[in-house]
Amino acid sequence: MRPEVTTEGPMTSDFLLKGIDLALEKRRWHLRFDAALEARFERDTQAARNRHMVFAGLLAGLVYSLFLLNDYSVRPDAFDTAVILRLGVMMPFGLTVLWFVHRGMAGGWREAMMASTVVLAMVISCWVMHASSMPYSYLDALLFSFILVVGNLFYSLRFPYALGATTLSVAIMLYCVATYAPMPMDIKRLAVFAIVAKALFTLLASYRLEQSERLSYLLLLKETLRAGDFQRDNQQLTHLSQTDPLTGLANRRQLESMVELYWQRAMEKGTPLGVAIIDIDHFKAYNDAYGHLQGDQCLCRVARALRQHSRPGHLVARFGGEEFVVLMQDADESQAKQAGERLKEGVAALALDHQGVEHGCVTVSVGIAIATPGPLISTVRLFSTADQALYQAKREGRNRCRMVTLSP
């Protein structure tokens, strides 16, 4: 399962990367990570591990129940006891555990509950063997070690729980063998050797499996986090390359790319596209009177006003100097004219002092061109027409909006 990083901020990502590097450097004999990383490991692996546990538990339960066929043929005198214990005790308990695992529970509880099924399976197996006095019934003790294979390798219990379940199971089995009188001594020795050897080998395998899983998780999480950092860096660089650093509006580069996109959309939908070019009136005189720092503040306030009075879906960009552009999607003649007047009035409402002009405050002139894309109309012509409308507004005295509609 690939770790998720979509919700990580830069600081969280850096913190986790440091934790990962520390865990990789330490290489301690115990398996658990530091608290934050361990919580992340459990969160990322929980769903997949729950599914694995449920599947493994159902299959193990089926195989365990099929041992009733062996009980029927080898120990018919204890068959009723075997049915009660295997189907009446083991299966209800096991299915209840799997239901809770399926619903989701804390990692420690999940591992403990699954480990308890291993111990109970060993108890029931010993009980069924003790309940019979049939010849060769004791040979089943040689198969009890497969219960450890299920817990340590098939379930892949986390190592501390595998160790606990194995220790209890071995102790139960040793007591069962020692107290079962019909079993010959040489078979007892063989059974003890088999269970102890399989316990050691499966525990070693369990430890190495979990160690490998955790190492793979660390390396994959580290790669994923770094990829997320690179992606964020690229997004930031892209944003910076397409944003005007002074006003925060789209810059000319982004404007040019979005014009083509908006034009294509308008062509596909058969809807008009409007372009408004806005110029701050007498801005050179404003800079000369108030200074360039105050001029920058004026540009920023005008930019905010234009963005505030633009509709969602309209792109507001700084075209250069004191000129701005607004791209208007799906705007007919009436809507485009209203938008232009709204932008003009929005700037005037700022009431920024400009003593060198007739109105005494900062104003803008707006030129709008609107067209439905066609074979005889291009974006170059659309912008050129909007620019001509802007100069018409300036010739007529500024602080006004003029619009031209292009025909195919």
Coordinates of N, CA and C in Angstrom, one line a residue, residues 161-318:
Y161 N 3.1 -10.0 19.3 CA 1.9 -10.8 19.5 C 2.2 -12.2 19.1
A162 N 3.0 -12.4 18.0 CA 3.4 -13.8 17.6 C 4.2 -14.5 18.6
L163 N 5.1 -13.7 19.3 CA 5.9 -14.3 20.4 C 5.0 -14.7 21.5
G164 N 4.1 -13.8 21.9 CA 3.2 -14.2 23.0 C 2.3 -15.4 22.7
A165 N 1.7 -15.4 21.6 CA 0.8 -16.5 21.2 C 1.6 -17.8 21.1
T166 N 2.8 -17.7 20.5 CA 3.6 -18.9 20.4 C 4.0 -19.5 21.7
T167 N 4.4 -18.6 22.6 CA 4.9 -19.0 23.9 C 3.7 -19.7 24.7
L168 N 2.5 -19.1 24.7 CA 1.4 -19.8 25.3 C 1.0 -21.1 24.7
S169 N 1.0 -21.1 23.3 CA 0.6 -22.3 22.6 C 1.6 -23.5 22.9
V170 N 2.9 -23.1 22.9 CA 3.9 -24.2 23.1 C 3.7 -24.7 24.6
A171 N 3.5 -23.8 25.5 CA 3.3 -24.3 26.9 C 2.1 -25.2 27.0
I172 N 1.0 -24.8 26.4 CA -0.2 -25.6 26.4 C 0.0 -27.0 25.8
M173 N 0.7 -27.0 24.6 CA 1.0 -28.2 23.9 C 1.9 -29.1 24.8
L174 N 2.9 -28.6 25.4 CA 3.8 -29.4 26.2 C 3.1 -30.0 27.4
Y175 N 2.2 -29.2 28.0 CA 1.4 -29.8 29.1 C 0.5 -30.9 28.6
C176 N -0.1 -30.7 27.5 CA -1.0 -31.7 26.9 C -0.2 -33.0 26.6
V177 N 1.0 -32.9 26.0 CA 1.7 -34.1 25.7 C 2.2 -34.8 27.0
A178 N 2.7 -34.0 27.9 CA 3.2 -34.6 29.2 C 2.1 -35.3 30.0
T179 N 0.9 -34.9 29.9 CA -0.2 -35.5 30.7 C -1.0 -36.5 29.9
Y180 N -0.7 -36.7 28.6 CA -1.5 -37.7 27.9 C -0.8 -39.0 27.9
A181 N -1.4 -39.9 28.8 CA -0.7 -41.2 29.1 C -0.6 -42.1 27.9
P182 N -1.6 -42.2 27.0 CA -1.5 -43.2 25.9 C -0.4 -42.9 24.9
M183 N 0.2 -41.7 25.0 CA 1.3 -41.4 24.0 C 2.6 -42.0 24.4
P184 N 3.3 -42.8 23.6 CA 4.6 -43.3 23.9 C 5.6 -42.2 24.1
M185 N 6.6 -42.5 24.9 CA 7.6 -41.5 25.2 C 8.4 -41.1 24.0
D186 N 8.7 -42.0 23.1 CA 9.5 -41.5 21.9 C 8.6 -40.6 21.0
I187 N 7.3 -40.8 21.0 CA 6.4 -39.9 20.2 C 6.3 -38.6 20.9
K188 N 6.3 -38.6 22.3 CA 6.3 -37.3 23.0 C 7.5 -36.5 22.7
R189 N 8.7 -37.2 22.7 CA 9.9 -36.4 22.4 C 9.9 -35.8 21.0
L190 N 9.4 -36.6 20.1 CA 9.3 -36.2 18.7 C 8.3 -35.0 18.6
A191 N 7.2 -35.1 19.3 CA 6.2 -34.0 19.2 C 6.8 -32.7 19.8
V192 N 7.5 -32.8 20.9 CA 8.1 -31.7 21.6 C 9.1 -31.1 20.7
F193 N 10.0 -31.9 20.1 CA 11.0 -31.3 19.2 C 10.4 -30.6 18.1
A194 N 9.3 -31.2 17.5 CA 8.6 -30.6 16.3 C 8.0 -29.2 16.7
I195 N 7.3 -29.1 17.8 CA 6.7 -27.9 18.2 C 7.7 -26.8 18.5
V196 N 8.8 -27.2 19.3 CA 9.8 -26.2 19.6 C 10.6 -25.7 18.4
A197 N 10.9 -26.6 17.5 CA 11.7 -26.2 16.3 C 10.8 -25.4 15.4
K198 N 9.6 -25.7 15.2 CA 8.7 -24.9 14.4 C 8.4 -23.6 15.0
A199 N 8.3 -23.5 16.3 CA 8.1 -22.3 17.0 C 9.3 -21.3 16.8
L200 N 10.5 -21.9 16.9 CA 11.7 -21.0 16.7 C 11.8 -20.5 15.3
F201 N 11.6 -21.4 14.3 CA 11.8 -21.1 12.9 C 10.7 -20.1 12.5
T202 N 9.4 -20.3 12.9 CA 8.4 -19.4 12.5 C 8.5 -18.1 13.1
L203 N 9.0 -18.0 14.4 CA 9.2 -16.7 15.0 C 10.3 -15.9 14.3
L204 N 11.3 -16.6 14.0 CA 12.4 -16.0 13.2 C 11.9 -15.4 11.9
A205 N 11.1 -16.2 11.2 CA 10.5 -15.8 10.0 C 9.6 -14.6 10.2
S206 N 8.8 -14.7 11.3 CA 7.8 -13.6 11.6 C 8.6 -12.3 11.8
Y207 N 9.7 -12.4 12.6 CA 10.5 -11.2 12.9 C 11.0 -10.6 11.6
R208 N 11.6 -11.4 10.7 CA 12.2 -10.9 9.5 C 11.2 -10.4 8.5
L209 N 10.0 -11.0 8.5 CA 8.9 -10.5 7.6 C 8.5 -9.1 8.0
E210 N 8.3 -8.9 9.3 CA 7.9 -7.6 9.8 C 9.0 -6.6 9.6
Q211 N 10.2 -7.0 9.9 CA 11.4 -6.1 9.7 C 11.4 -5.7 8.2
S212 N 11.3 -6.6 7.3 CA 11.3 -6.3 5.9 C 10.1 -5.4 5.5
E213 N 8.9 -5.7 6.1 CA 7.8 -4.8 5.8 C 8.0 -3.4 6.2
R214 N 8.5 -3.3 7.4 CA 8.7 -1.9 8.0 C 9.8 -1.2 7.3
L215 N 10.9 -1.9 6.9 CA 11.9 -1.2 6.1 C 11.4 -0.8 4.8
S216 N 10.6 -1.6 4.1 CA 10.0 -1.2 2.8 C 9.1 0.0 3.0
Y217 N 8.4 0.0 4.1 CA 7.4 1.1 4.3 C 8.2 2.4 4.5
L218 N 9.3 2.3 5.3 CA 10.1 3.5 5.5 C 10.7 4.1 4.2
L219 N 11.2 3.2 3.4 CA 11.8 3.7 2.1 C 10.8 4.2 1.2
L220 N 9.6 3.5 1.1 CA 8.5 4.0 0.2 C 8.0 5.3 0.7
L221 N 7.8 5.4 2.1 CA 7.2 6.7 2.6 C 8.2 7.8 2.4
K222 N 9.5 7.6 2.5 CA 10.5 8.6 2.3 C 10.5 9.1 0.8
E223 N 10.4 8.1 -0.1 CA 10.3 8.5 -1.5 C 9.0 9.3 -1.8
T224 N 7.9 8.8 -1.2 CA 6.6 9.5 -1.4 C 6.6 10.9 -0.9
L225 N 7.2 11.1 0.3 CA 7.2 12.4 0.9 C 8.1 13.3 0.1
R226 N 9.2 12.8 -0.4 CA 10.1 13.7 -1.2 C 9.4 14.0 -2.5
A227 N 8.7 13.0 -3.1 CA 8.0 13.3 -4.3 C 6.9 14.4 -4.1
G228 N 6.3 14.3 -2.9 CA 5.3 15.4 -2.5 C 6.0 16.7 -2.4
D229 N 7.2 16.8 -1.8 CA 7.9 18.0 -1.6 C 8.2 18.6 -3.0
F230 N 8.7 17.7 -3.9 CA 9.1 18.2 -5.2 C 7.8 18.7 -6.0
Q231 N 6.7 18.0 -5.8 CA 5.5 18.5 -6.4 C 5.1 19.8 -5.9
R232 N 5.1 20.0 -4.6 CA 4.8 21.3 -4.0 C 5.7 22.4 -4.5
D233 N 7.0 22.1 -4.6 CA 8.0 23.0 -5.1 C 7.7 23.4 -6.5
N234 N 7.4 22.4 -7.3 CA 7.0 22.7 -8.7 C 5.8 23.6 -8.8
Q235 N 4.8 23.3 -8.0 CA 3.6 24.0 -8.0 C 3.9 25.5 -7.6
Q236 N 4.7 25.7 -6.6 CA 5.0 27.0 -6.1 C 5.8 27.8 -7.2
L237 N 6.7 27.1 -7.9 CA 7.5 27.7 -9.0 C 6.6 28.1 -10.1
T238 N 5.7 27.1 -10.4 CA 4.7 27.4 -11.5 C 3.8 28.6 -11.2
H239 N 3.4 28.7 -9.9 CA 2.6 29.8 -9.4 C 3.3 31.1 -9.5
L240 N 4.6 31.1 -9.1 CA 5.4 32.3 -9.1 C 5.7 32.7 -10.6
S241 N 5.9 31.8 -11.5 CA 6.2 32.1 -12.8 C 5.0 32.7 -13.6
Q242 N 3.8 32.4 -13.0 CA 2.5 32.9 -13.7 C 1.8 34.0 -12.9
T243 N 2.5 34.5 -11.9 CA 1.8 35.5 -11.0 C 2.6 36.8 -11.0
D244 N 1.9 37.9 -11.1 CA 2.6 39.2 -11.0 C 3.0 39.4 -9.5
P245 N 4.3 39.6 -9.3 CA 4.8 39.7 -7.9 C 4.3 40.8 -7.1
L246 N 3.9 41.9 -7.8 CA 3.5 43.1 -7.0 C 2.0 43.0 -6.7
T247 N 1.1 42.7 -7.6 CA -0.3 42.7 -7.4 C -0.9 41.3 -7.0
G248 N -0.2 40.3 -7.3 CA -0.7 38.9 -7.0 C -1.7 38.5 -8.1
L249 N -1.9 39.3 -9.1 CA -2.8 38.8 -10.2 C -2.0 37.9 -11.2
A250 N -2.7 37.3 -12.1 CA -2.1 36.6 -13.2 C -1.2 37.5 -14.0
N251 N 0.0 37.0 -14.4 CA 0.9 37.9 -15.2 C 0.6 37.7 -16.7
R252 N 1.4 38.3 -17.5 CA 1.2 38.2 -18.9 C 1.4 36.8 -19.5
R253 N 2.3 36.0 -18.9 CA 2.5 34.7 -19.3 C 1.3 33.8 -19.1
Q254 N 0.7 33.9 -17.9 CA -0.5 33.1 -17.6 C -1.7 33.6 -18.5
L255 N -1.7 34.9 -18.7 CA -2.8 35.5 -19.5 C -2.7 34.9 -20.9
E256 N -1.6 34.9 -21.5 CA -1.4 34.3 -22.9 C -1.9 32.9 -23.0
S257 N -1.5 32.1 -22.0 CA -1.9 30.7 -22.0 C -3.4 30.5 -21.8
M258 N -4.0 31.4 -20.9 CA -5.4 31.2 -20.6 C -6.3 31.8 -21.8
V259 N -5.8 32.8 -22.5 CA -6.5 33.3 -23.7 C -6.8 32.1 -24.7
E260 N -5.8 31.3 -24.9 CA -5.9 30.2 -25.9 C -6.9 29.2 -25.4
L261 N -6.9 28.9 -24.0 CA -7.8 28.0 -23.4 C -9.2 28.5 -23.5
Y262 N -9.4 29.8 -23.1 CA -10.8 30.4 -23.1 C -11.3 30.4 -24.5
W263 N -10.4 30.8 -25.5 CA -10.8 30.9 -26.9 C -11.3 29.5 -27.4
Q264 N -10.6 28.5 -27.1 CA -10.9 27.1 -27.5 C -12.3 26.7 -26.9
R265 N -12.5 27.0 -25.6 CA -13.8 26.7 -25.0 C -14.9 27.4 -25.7
A266 N -14.7 28.7 -25.9 CA -15.8 29.5 -26.6 C -16.1 29.0 -28.0
M267 N -15.0 28.5 -28.7 CA -15.2 28.0 -30.0 C -16.0 26.7 -29.9
E268 N -15.7 25.8 -29.0 CA -16.4 24.5 -28.8 C -17.9 24.7 -28.4
K269 N -18.1 25.7 -27.6 CA -19.5 25.9 -27.1 C -20.3 26.9 -27.9
G270 N -19.6 27.6 -28.8 CA -20.3 28.6 -29.6 C -20.7 29.8 -28.8
T271 N -20.0 30.2 -27.8 CA -20.4 31.3 -26.9 C -19.4 32.4 -27.1
P272 N -19.7 33.6 -26.7 CA -18.8 34.8 -26.9 C -17.7 34.8 -25.9
L273 N -16.7 35.5 -26.2 CA -15.6 35.7 -25.3 C -15.3 37.2 -25.3
G274 N -15.2 37.8 -24.1 CA -15.0 39.2 -24.0 C -13.6 39.5 -23.4
V275 N -13.0 40.6 -23.8 CA -11.7 41.1 -23.3 C -11.9 42.5 -22.9
A276 N -11.5 42.8 -21.7 CA -11.5 44.2 -21.2 C -10.1 44.6 -20.9
I277 N -9.6 45.7 -21.5 CA -8.3 46.2 -21.2 C -8.5 47.5 -20.4
I278 N -7.9 47.5 -19.2 CA -8.1 48.6 -18.3 C -6.8 49.4 -18.1
D279 N -6.9 50.7 -18.1 CA -5.7 51.5 -18.0 C -5.9 52.6 -16.9
I280 N -5.0 52.7 -16.0 CA -5.2 53.7 -14.9 C -4.9 55.1 -15.6
D281 N -5.8 56.0 -15.4 CA -5.7 57.3 -16.0 C -4.6 58.2 -15.4
H282 N -3.8 58.8 -16.3 CA -2.7 59.7 -15.8 C -1.8 59.1 -14.7
F283 N -1.5 57.8 -14.9 CA -0.7 57.2 -13.9 C 0.7 57.7 -13.8
K284 N 1.3 58.1 -14.9 CA 2.6 58.7 -14.9 C 2.6 60.0 -14.0
A285 N 1.6 60.8 -14.2 CA 1.5 62.0 -13.3 C 1.3 61.6 -11.9
Y286 N 0.6 60.5 -11.6 CA 0.4 60.0 -10.2 C 1.8 59.7 -9.6
N287 N 2.6 58.9 -10.4 CA 4.0 58.5 -9.9 C 4.8 59.8 -9.7
D288 N 4.7 60.7 -10.6 CA 5.6 61.9 -10.4 C 5.1 62.7 -9.2
A289 N 3.8 62.7 -8.9 CA 3.4 63.5 -7.8 C 3.6 62.8 -6.4
Y290 N 3.4 61.5 -6.4 CA 3.3 60.8 -5.1 C 4.5 59.8 -4.9
G291 N 5.3 59.6 -6.0 CA 6.5 58.7 -5.8 C 6.1 57.3 -6.2
H292 N 7.2 56.5 -6.6 CA 6.9 55.2 -7.1 C 6.4 54.2 -6.0
L293 N 6.8 54.4 -4.8 CA 6.3 53.5 -3.7 C 4.8 53.6 -3.6
Q294 N 4.4 54.9 -3.5 CA 2.9 55.1 -3.5 C 2.3 54.7 -4.8
G295 N 3.0 54.8 -5.9 CA 2.4 54.3 -7.1 C 2.2 52.8 -7.1
D296 N 3.2 52.0 -6.5 CA 3.0 50.6 -6.3 C 1.8 50.2 -5.5
Q297 N 1.6 51.0 -4.4 CA 0.4 50.8 -3.5 C -0.9 51.0 -4.3
C298 N -0.8 52.1 -5.2 CA -2.0 52.4 -6.0 C -2.3 51.2 -6.9
L299 N -1.3 50.6 -7.6 CA -1.5 49.5 -8.4 C -2.1 48.3 -7.7
C300 N -1.6 48.1 -6.5 CA -2.1 46.9 -5.7 C -3.6 47.1 -5.3
R301 N -3.9 48.3 -4.9 CA -5.3 48.6 -4.5 C -6.3 48.5 -5.7
V302 N -5.8 49.0 -6.9 CA -6.6 48.9 -8.1 C -6.8 47.4 -8.5
A303 N -5.7 46.7 -8.4 CA -5.8 45.2 -8.7 C -6.8 44.5 -7.8
R304 N -6.8 44.8 -6.5 CA -7.8 44.2 -5.6 C -9.2 44.6 -6.0
A305 N -9.4 45.8 -6.4 CA -10.7 46.3 -6.7 C -11.2 45.6 -8.0
L306 N -10.3 45.4 -9.0 CA -10.7 44.7 -10.2 C -11.0 43.3 -9.9
R307 N -10.3 42.6 -9.1 CA -10.5 41.2 -8.7 C -11.9 41.1 -8.0
Q308 N -12.1 42.1 -7.1 CA -13.3 42.1 -6.2 C -14.5 42.2 -7.1
H309 N -14.5 43.1 -8.1 CA -15.6 43.4 -8.9 C -15.7 42.5 -10.2
S310 N -14.9 41.5 -10.3 CA -15.0 40.6 -11.4 C -15.8 39.3 -11.0
R311 N -16.5 38.7 -11.9 CA -17.3 37.6 -11.7 C -16.4 36.3 -11.6
P312 N -16.9 35.3 -10.9 CA -16.2 34.0 -10.9 C -16.0 33.5 -12.3
G313 N -14.9 32.9 -12.6 CA -14.7 32.4 -14.0 C -14.0 33.5 -14.9
H314 N -14.0 34.7 -14.4 CA -13.2 35.7 -15.2 C -11.8 35.8 -14.7
L315 N -10.9 35.9 -15.6 CA -9.5 36.0 -15.3 C -9.0 37.5 -15.3
V316 N -8.5 37.9 -14.2 CA -7.9 39.2 -14.0 C -6.4 39.2 -14.1
A317 N -5.8 39.9 -15.0 CA -4.3 39.8 -15.1 C -3.7 41.2 -15.2
R318 N -2.5 41.3 -14.8 CA -1.8 42.6 -15.0 C -1.0 42.5 -16.4

